[in-house]
mmCIF file of C-alpha atoms in Angstrom:
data_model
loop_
_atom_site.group_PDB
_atom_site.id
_atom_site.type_symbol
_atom_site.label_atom_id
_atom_site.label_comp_id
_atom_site.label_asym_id
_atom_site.label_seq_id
_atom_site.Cartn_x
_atom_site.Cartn_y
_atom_site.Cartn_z
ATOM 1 C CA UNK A 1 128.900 59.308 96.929
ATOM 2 C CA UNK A 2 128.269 63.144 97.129
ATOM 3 C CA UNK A 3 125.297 62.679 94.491
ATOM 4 C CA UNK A 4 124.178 59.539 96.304
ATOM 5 C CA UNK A 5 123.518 61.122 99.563
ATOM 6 C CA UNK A 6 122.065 64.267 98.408
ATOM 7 C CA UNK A 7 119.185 61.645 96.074
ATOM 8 C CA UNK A 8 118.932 59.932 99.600
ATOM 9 C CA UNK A 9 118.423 63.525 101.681
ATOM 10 C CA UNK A 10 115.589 64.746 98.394
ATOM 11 C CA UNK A 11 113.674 61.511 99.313
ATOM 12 C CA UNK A 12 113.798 62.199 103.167
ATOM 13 C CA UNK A 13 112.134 65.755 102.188
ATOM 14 C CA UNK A 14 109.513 64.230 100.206
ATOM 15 C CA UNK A 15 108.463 61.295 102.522
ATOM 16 C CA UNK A 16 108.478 64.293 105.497
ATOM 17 C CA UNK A 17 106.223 67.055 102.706
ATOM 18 C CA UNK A 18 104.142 63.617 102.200
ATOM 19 C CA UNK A 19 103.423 62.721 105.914
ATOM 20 C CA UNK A 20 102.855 66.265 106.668
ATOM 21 C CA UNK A 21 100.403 66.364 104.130
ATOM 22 C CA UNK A 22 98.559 63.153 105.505
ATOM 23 C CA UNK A 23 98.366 64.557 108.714
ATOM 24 C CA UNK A 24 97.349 67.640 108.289
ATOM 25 C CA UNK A 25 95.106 67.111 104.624
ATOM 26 C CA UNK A 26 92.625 69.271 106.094
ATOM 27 C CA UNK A 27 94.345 72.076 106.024
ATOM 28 C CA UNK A 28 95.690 71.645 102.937
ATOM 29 C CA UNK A 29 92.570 71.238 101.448
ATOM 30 C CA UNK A 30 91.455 74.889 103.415
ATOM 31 C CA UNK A 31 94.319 75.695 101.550
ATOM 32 C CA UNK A 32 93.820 74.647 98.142
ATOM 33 C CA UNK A 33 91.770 76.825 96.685
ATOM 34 C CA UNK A 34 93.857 79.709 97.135
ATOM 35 C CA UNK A 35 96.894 77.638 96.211
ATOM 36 C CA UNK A 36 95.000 76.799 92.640
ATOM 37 C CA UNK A 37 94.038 81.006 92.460
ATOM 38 C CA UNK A 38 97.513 82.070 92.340
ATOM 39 C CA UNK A 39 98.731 78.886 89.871
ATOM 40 C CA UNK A 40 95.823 80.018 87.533
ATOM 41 C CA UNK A 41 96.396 83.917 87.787
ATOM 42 C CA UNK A 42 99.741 84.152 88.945
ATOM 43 C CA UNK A 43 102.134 81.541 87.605
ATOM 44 C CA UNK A 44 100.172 80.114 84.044
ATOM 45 C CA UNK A 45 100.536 83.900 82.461
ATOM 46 C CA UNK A 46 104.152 84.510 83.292
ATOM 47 C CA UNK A 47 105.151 82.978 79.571
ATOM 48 C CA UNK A 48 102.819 86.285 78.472
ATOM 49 C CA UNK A 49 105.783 88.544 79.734
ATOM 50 C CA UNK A 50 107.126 87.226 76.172
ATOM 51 C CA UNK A 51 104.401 89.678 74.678
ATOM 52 C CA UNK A 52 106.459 92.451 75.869
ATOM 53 C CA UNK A 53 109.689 91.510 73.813
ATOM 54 C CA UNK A 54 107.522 91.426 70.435
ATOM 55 C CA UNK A 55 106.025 93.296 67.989
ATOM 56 C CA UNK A 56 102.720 91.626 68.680
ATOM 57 C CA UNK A 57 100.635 89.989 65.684
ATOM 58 C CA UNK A 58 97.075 88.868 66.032
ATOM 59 C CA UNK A 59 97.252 86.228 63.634
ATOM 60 C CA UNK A 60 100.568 84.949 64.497
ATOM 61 C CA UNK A 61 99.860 84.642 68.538
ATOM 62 C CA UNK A 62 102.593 85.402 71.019
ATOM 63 C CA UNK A 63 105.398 82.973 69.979
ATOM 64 C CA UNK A 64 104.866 83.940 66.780
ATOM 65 C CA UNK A 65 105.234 87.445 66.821
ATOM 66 C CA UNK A 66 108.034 89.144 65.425
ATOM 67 C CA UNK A 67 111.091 89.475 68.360
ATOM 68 C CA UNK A 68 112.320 93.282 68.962
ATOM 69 C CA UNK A 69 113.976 93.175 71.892
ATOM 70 C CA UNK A 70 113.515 96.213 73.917
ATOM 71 C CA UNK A 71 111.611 98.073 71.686
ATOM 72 C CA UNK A 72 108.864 98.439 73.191
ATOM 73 C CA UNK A 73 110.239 99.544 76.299
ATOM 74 C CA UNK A 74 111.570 102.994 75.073
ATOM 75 C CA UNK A 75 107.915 103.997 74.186
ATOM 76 C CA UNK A 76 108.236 104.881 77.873
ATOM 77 C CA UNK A 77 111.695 106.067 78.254
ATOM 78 C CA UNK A 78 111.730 108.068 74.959
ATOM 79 C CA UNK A 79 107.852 109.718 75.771
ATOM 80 C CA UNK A 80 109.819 111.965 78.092
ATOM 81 C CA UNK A 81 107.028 112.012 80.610
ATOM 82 C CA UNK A 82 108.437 108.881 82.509
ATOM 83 C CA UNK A 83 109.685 110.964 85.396
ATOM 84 C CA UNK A 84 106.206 112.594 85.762
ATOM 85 C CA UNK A 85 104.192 109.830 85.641
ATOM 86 C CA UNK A 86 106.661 107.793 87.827
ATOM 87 C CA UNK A 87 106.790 110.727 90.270
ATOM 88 C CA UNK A 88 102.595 111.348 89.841
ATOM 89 C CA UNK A 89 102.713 107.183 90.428
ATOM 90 C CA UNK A 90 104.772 106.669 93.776
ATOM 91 C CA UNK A 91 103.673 110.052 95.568
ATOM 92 C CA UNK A 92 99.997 109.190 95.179
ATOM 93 C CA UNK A 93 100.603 105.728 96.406
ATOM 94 C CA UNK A 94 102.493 106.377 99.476
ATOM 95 C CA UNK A 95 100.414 109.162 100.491
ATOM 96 C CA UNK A 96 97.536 106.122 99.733
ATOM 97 C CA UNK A 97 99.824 103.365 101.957
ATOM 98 C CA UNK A 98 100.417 105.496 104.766
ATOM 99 C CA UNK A 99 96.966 107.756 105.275
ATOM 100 C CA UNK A 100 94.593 104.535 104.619
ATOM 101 C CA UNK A 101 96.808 102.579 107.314
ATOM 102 C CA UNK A 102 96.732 105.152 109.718
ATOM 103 C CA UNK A 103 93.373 106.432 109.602
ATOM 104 C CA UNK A 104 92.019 102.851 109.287
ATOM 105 C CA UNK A 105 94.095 101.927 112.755
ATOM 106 C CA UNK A 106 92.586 105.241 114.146
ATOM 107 C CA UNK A 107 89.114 104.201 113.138
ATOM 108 C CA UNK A 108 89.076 100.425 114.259
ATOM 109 C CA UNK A 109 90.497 101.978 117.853
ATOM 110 C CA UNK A 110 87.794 104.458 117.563
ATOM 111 C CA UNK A 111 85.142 101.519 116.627
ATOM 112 C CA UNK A 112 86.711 99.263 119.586
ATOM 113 C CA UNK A 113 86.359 101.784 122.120
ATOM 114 C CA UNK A 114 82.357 102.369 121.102
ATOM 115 C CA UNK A 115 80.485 100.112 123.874
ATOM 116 C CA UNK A 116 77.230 100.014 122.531
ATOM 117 C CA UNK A 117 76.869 97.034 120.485
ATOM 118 C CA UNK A 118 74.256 98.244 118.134
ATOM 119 C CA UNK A 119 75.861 101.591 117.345
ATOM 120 C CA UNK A 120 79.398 99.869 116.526
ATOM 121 C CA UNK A 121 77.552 97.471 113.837
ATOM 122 C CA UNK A 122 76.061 100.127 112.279
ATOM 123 C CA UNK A 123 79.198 102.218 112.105
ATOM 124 C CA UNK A 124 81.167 99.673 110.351
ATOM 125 C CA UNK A 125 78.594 98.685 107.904
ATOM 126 C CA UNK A 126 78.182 103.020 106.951
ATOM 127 C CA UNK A 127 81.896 103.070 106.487
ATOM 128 C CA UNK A 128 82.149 99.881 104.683
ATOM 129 C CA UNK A 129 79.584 100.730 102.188
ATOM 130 C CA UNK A 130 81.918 103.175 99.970
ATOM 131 C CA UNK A 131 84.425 100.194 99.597
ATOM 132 C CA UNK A 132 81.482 98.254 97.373
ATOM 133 C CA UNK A 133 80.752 101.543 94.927
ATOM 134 C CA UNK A 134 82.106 101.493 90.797
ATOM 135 C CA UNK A 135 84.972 104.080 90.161
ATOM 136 C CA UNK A 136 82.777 104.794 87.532
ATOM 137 C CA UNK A 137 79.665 106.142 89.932
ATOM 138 C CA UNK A 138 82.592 107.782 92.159
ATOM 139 C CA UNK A 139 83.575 109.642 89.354
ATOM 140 C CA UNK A 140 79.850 110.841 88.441
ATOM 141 C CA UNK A 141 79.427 111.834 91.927
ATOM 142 C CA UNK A 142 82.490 113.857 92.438
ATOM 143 C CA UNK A 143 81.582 115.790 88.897
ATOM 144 C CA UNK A 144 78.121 116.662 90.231
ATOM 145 C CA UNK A 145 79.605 118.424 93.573
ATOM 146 C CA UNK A 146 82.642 120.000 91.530
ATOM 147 C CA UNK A 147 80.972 121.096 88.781
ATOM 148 C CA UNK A 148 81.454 124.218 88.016
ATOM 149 C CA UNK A 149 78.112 125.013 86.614
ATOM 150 C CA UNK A 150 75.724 123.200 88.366
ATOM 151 C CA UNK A 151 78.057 121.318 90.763
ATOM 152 C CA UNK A 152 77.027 121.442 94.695
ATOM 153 C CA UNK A 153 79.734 123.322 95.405
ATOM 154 C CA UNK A 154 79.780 126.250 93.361
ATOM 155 C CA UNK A 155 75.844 126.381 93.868
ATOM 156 C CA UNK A 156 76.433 126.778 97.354
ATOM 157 C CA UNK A 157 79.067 129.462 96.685
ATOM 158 C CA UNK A 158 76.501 131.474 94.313
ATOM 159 C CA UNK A 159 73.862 131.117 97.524
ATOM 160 C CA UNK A 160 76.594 132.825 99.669
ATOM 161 C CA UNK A 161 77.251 135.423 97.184
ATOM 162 C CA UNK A 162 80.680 133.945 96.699
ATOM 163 C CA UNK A 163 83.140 133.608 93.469
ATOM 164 C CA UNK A 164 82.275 130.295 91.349
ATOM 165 C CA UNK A 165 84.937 127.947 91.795
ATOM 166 C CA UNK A 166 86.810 125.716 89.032
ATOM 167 C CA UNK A 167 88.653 123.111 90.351
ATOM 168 C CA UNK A 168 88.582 121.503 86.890
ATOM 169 C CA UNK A 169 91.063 124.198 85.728
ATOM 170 C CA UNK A 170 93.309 123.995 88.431
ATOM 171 C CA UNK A 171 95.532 121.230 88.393
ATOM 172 C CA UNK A 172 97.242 122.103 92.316
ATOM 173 C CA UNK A 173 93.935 121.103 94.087
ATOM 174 C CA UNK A 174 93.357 117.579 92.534
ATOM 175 C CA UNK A 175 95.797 115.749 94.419
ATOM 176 C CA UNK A 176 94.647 116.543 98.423
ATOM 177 C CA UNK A 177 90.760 115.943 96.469
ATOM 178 C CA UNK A 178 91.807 112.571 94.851
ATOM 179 C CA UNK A 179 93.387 111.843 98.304
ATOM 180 C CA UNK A 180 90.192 112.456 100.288
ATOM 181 C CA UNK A 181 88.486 110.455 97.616
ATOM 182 C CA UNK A 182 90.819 107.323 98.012
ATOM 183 C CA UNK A 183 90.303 107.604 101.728
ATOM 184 C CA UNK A 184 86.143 108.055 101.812
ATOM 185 C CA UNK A 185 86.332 104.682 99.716
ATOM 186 C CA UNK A 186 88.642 102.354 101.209
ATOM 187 C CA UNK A 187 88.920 103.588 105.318
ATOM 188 C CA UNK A 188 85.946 101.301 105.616
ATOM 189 C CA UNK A 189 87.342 98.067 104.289
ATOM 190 C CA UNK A 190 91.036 98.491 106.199
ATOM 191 C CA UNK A 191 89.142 99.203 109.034
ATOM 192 C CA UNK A 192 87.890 96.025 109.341
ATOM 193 C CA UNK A 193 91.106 94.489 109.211
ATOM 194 C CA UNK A 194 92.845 96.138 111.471
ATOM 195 C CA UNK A 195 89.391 95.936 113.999
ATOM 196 C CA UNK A 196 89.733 92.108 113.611
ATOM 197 C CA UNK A 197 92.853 92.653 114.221
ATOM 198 C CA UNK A 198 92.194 94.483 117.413
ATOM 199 C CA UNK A 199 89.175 91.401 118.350
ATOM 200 C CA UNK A 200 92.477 88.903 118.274
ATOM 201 C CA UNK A 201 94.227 90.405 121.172
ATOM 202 C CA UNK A 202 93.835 88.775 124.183
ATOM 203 C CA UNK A 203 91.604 89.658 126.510
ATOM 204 C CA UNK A 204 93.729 88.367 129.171
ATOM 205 C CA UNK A 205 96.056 90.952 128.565
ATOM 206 C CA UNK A 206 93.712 93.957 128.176
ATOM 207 C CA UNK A 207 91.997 93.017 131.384
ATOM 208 C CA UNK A 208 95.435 92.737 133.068
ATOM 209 C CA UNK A 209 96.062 96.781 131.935
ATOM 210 C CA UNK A 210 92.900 97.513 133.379
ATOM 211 C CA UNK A 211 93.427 95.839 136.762
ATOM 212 C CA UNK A 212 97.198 97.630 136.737
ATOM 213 C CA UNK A 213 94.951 100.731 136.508
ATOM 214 C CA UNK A 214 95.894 101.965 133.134
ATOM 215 C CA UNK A 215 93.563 104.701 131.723
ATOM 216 C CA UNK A 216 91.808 104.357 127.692
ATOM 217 C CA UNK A 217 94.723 105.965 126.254
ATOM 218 C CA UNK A 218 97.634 104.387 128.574
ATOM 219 C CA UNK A 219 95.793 100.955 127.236
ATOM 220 C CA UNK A 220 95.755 102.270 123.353
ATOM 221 C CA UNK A 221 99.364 103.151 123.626
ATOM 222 C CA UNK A 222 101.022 100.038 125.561
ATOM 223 C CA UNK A 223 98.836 97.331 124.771
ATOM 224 C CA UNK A 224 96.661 97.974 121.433
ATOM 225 C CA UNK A 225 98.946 99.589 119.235
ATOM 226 C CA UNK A 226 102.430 97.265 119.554
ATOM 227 C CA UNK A 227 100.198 94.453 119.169
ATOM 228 C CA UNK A 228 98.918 95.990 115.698
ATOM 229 C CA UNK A 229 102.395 96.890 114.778
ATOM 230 C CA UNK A 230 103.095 93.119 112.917
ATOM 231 C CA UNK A 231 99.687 93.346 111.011
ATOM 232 C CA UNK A 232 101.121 97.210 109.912
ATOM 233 C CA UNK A 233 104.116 95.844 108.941
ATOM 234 C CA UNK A 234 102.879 93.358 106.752
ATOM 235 C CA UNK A 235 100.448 95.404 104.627
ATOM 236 C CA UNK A 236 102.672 98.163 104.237
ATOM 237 C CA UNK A 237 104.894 95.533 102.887
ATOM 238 C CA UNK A 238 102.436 94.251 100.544
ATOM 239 C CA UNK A 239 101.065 97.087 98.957
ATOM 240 C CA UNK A 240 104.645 98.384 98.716
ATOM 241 C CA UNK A 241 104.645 95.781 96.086
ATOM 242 C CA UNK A 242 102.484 97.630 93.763
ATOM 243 C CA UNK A 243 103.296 101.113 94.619
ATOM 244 C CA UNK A 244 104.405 101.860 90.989
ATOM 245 C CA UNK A 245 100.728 100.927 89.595
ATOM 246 C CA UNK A 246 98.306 103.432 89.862
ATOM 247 C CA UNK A 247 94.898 102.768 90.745
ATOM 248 C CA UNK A 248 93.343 103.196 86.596
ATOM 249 C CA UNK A 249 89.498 103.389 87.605
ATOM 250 C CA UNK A 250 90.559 106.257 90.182
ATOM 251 C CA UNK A 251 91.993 108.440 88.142
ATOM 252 C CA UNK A 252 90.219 108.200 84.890
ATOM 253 C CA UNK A 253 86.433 108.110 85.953
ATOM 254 C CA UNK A 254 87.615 111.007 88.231
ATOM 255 C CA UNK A 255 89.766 113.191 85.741
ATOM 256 C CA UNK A 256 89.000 111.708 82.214
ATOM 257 C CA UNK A 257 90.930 113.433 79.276
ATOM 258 C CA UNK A 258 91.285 116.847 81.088
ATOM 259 C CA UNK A 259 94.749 117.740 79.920
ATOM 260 C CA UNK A 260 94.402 120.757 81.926
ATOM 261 C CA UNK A 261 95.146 118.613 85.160
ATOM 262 C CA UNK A 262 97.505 116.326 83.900
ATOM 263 C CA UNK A 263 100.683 117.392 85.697
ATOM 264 C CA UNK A 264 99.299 116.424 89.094
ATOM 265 C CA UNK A 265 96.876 113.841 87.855
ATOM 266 C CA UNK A 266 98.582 111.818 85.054
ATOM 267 C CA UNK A 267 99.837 108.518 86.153
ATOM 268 C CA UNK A 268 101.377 105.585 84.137
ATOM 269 C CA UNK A 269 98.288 103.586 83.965
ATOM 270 C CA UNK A 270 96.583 106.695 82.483
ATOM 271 C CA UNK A 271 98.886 107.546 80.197
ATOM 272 C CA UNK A 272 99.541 104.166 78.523
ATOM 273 C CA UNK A 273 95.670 103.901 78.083
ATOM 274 C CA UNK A 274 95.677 107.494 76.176
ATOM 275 C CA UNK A 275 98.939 106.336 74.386
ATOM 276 C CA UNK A 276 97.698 102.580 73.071
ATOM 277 C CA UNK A 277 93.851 103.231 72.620
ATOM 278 C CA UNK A 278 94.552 104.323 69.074
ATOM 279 C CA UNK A 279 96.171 101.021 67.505
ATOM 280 C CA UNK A 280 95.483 98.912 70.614
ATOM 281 C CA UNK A 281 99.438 97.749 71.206
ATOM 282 C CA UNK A 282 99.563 94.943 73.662
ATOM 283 C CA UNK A 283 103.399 94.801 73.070
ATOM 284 C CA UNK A 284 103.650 98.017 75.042
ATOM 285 C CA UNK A 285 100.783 97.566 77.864
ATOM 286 C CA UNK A 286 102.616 94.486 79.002
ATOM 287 C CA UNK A 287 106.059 95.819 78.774
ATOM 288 C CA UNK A 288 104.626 98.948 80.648
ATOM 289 C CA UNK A 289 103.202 95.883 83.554
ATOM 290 C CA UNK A 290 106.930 94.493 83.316
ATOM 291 C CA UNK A 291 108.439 97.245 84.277
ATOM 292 C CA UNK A 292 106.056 97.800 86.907
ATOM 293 C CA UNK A 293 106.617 94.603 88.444
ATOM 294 C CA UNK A 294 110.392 94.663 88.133
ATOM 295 C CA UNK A 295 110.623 98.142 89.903
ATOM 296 C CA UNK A 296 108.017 96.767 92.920
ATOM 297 C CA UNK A 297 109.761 93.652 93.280
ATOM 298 C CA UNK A 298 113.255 95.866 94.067
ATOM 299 C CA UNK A 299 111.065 98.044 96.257
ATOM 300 C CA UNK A 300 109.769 94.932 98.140
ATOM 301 C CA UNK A 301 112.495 93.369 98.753
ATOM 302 C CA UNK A 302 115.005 96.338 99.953
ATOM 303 C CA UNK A 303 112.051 97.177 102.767
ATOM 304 C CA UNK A 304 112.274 93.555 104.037
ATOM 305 C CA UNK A 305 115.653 93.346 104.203
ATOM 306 C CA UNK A 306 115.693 96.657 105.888
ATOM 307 C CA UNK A 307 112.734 95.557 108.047
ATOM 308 C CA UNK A 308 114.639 92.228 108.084
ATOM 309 C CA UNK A 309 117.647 93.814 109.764
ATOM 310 C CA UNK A 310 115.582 96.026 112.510
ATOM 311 C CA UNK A 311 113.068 93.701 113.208
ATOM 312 C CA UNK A 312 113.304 90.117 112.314
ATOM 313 C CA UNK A 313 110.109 88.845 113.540
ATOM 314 C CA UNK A 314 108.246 91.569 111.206
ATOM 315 C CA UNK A 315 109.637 90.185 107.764
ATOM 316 C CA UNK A 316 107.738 88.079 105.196
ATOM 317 C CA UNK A 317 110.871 86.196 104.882
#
């Protein structure tokens, strides 16, 4: 009887998914590209995590591949660097999740604020410009200003009759530099989200602060800023997702195989690519991007439940 209701309840389900879909197709179909994306990129590779349980053979494909269990994961536990690079890792990203959030929600207010029209359009097409540049041209143009022959800044040192500088020897300036970098690149692209963000408010609401008499700032506080707070919310919680994967193109095109800076610079990403480039080991790359993903997913999902908890409305789930 038990089984007989519960067939009778999974047909209910489907005949409600299937009416939903007829009514609404068009949205689904809105929806349908993205839904194919993630099946394509997302879901077909997860038999690949298999790659990082083998001792990966080229002729003999994945399946084929000799099994040795964890093997390949104490490349990383037995390199004794995995508390350095873990460390190097998360620091850089948080300082990453919370300085591009903030300064991009101080920008868009900045950008809202602007009246003239003209001006505002050109400001967010200057700062989104740096967003669209290769790590690889970021990295030529940060070694022309730090060179330390011929770099602009020690050029205008020499002009002042100042000491030559070498940041490329000192490993305790690189992370406030690659910082500044990070945020000259992407405070362009967040600001646009967090300005349309700002153009979904309604207006309704920000002309009722104005007719209460509310000055700029009053209005920022009370109205702008707890109607960002969701949009916050959510995409700290998505990039908390990936906070143990470093940013490779950042790093390398910026500090390349300086081993001088490595113990403020040297992230997993970095290291793995040093550590595999001789004999080209996929076995340990993808056990490296398993771990990874196992250590995000417990960092996602302890911040929602905590977010969960404080504010219910704010969760992804």
């Amino acid at each position: 009887m038990k089984e007989q209701y519960q067939t009778v309840l999974n047909k209910t389900k489907f005949q409600k998914f299937a009416q939903g879909c007829r009514r609404h197709y068009v949205l689904f179909l809105m929806c349908l590209p993205a839904i194919l994306f993630f099946i394509a990129f997302h879901y077909m590779p997860l038999p690949g995590l298999y790659v990082a349980f083998v001792k990966y053979n080229y002729g003999k494909g994945i399946f084929g591949s000799k099994f040795v269990g964890l093997d390949n994961f104490r490349f990383l536990f037995t390199s004794g660097r995995l508390w350095v690079l873990t460390r190097n890792t998360v620091l850089y990203n948080l300082a990453f999740l919370l300085l591009d959030n903030i300064v991009a929600v101080f920008m868009a207010i900045l950008i809202n604020e602007i009246t003239h029209r003209w001006f505002k359009k050109v400001s967010q097409t200057i700062m989104l410009l740096p967003y669209f540049i290769s790590a690889v041209l970021v990295g030529l143009l940060v070694y022309n200003i730090f060179n330390f022959e011929y770099g602009f800044v020690n050029r205008l040192l020499k002009v002042m009759n100042m000491e030559p500088w070498a940041p490329y020897q000192d490993a305790k300036v690189w992370p406030f530099l690659i910082i500044l970098i990070q945020l000259w690149q992407v405070t362009g692209y967040n600001t646009v989200v967090y300005f349309a963000a700002i153009m979904g408010i309604d207006s309704e609401t920000i002309e009722a602060a104005r007719i209460d008499g509310v000055n700029a700032f009053q209005r920022i506080r009370y109205v702008v800023l707890p109607m960002l707070k969701p949009t916050f919310i959510i995409l700290i919680l998505f990039a908390l997702g990936g906070i143990v994967r470093g940013n490779f193109g950042l790093f390398y095109n910026i500090v390349g195989r300086n081993s001088l800076l490595y113990s403020t610079t040297d992230i997993i990403e970095t290291y793995v690519y040093r550590a595999t480039m001789t004999d080209f080991n996929f076995s340990t790359a993808s056990a490296v991007g398993f771990y990874q993903s196992i250590i995000g997913f417990v960092i996602v999902m302890v911040v929602n439940k905590i977010i969960k908890t404080i504010e219910p409305e704010y969760s992804l789930f």
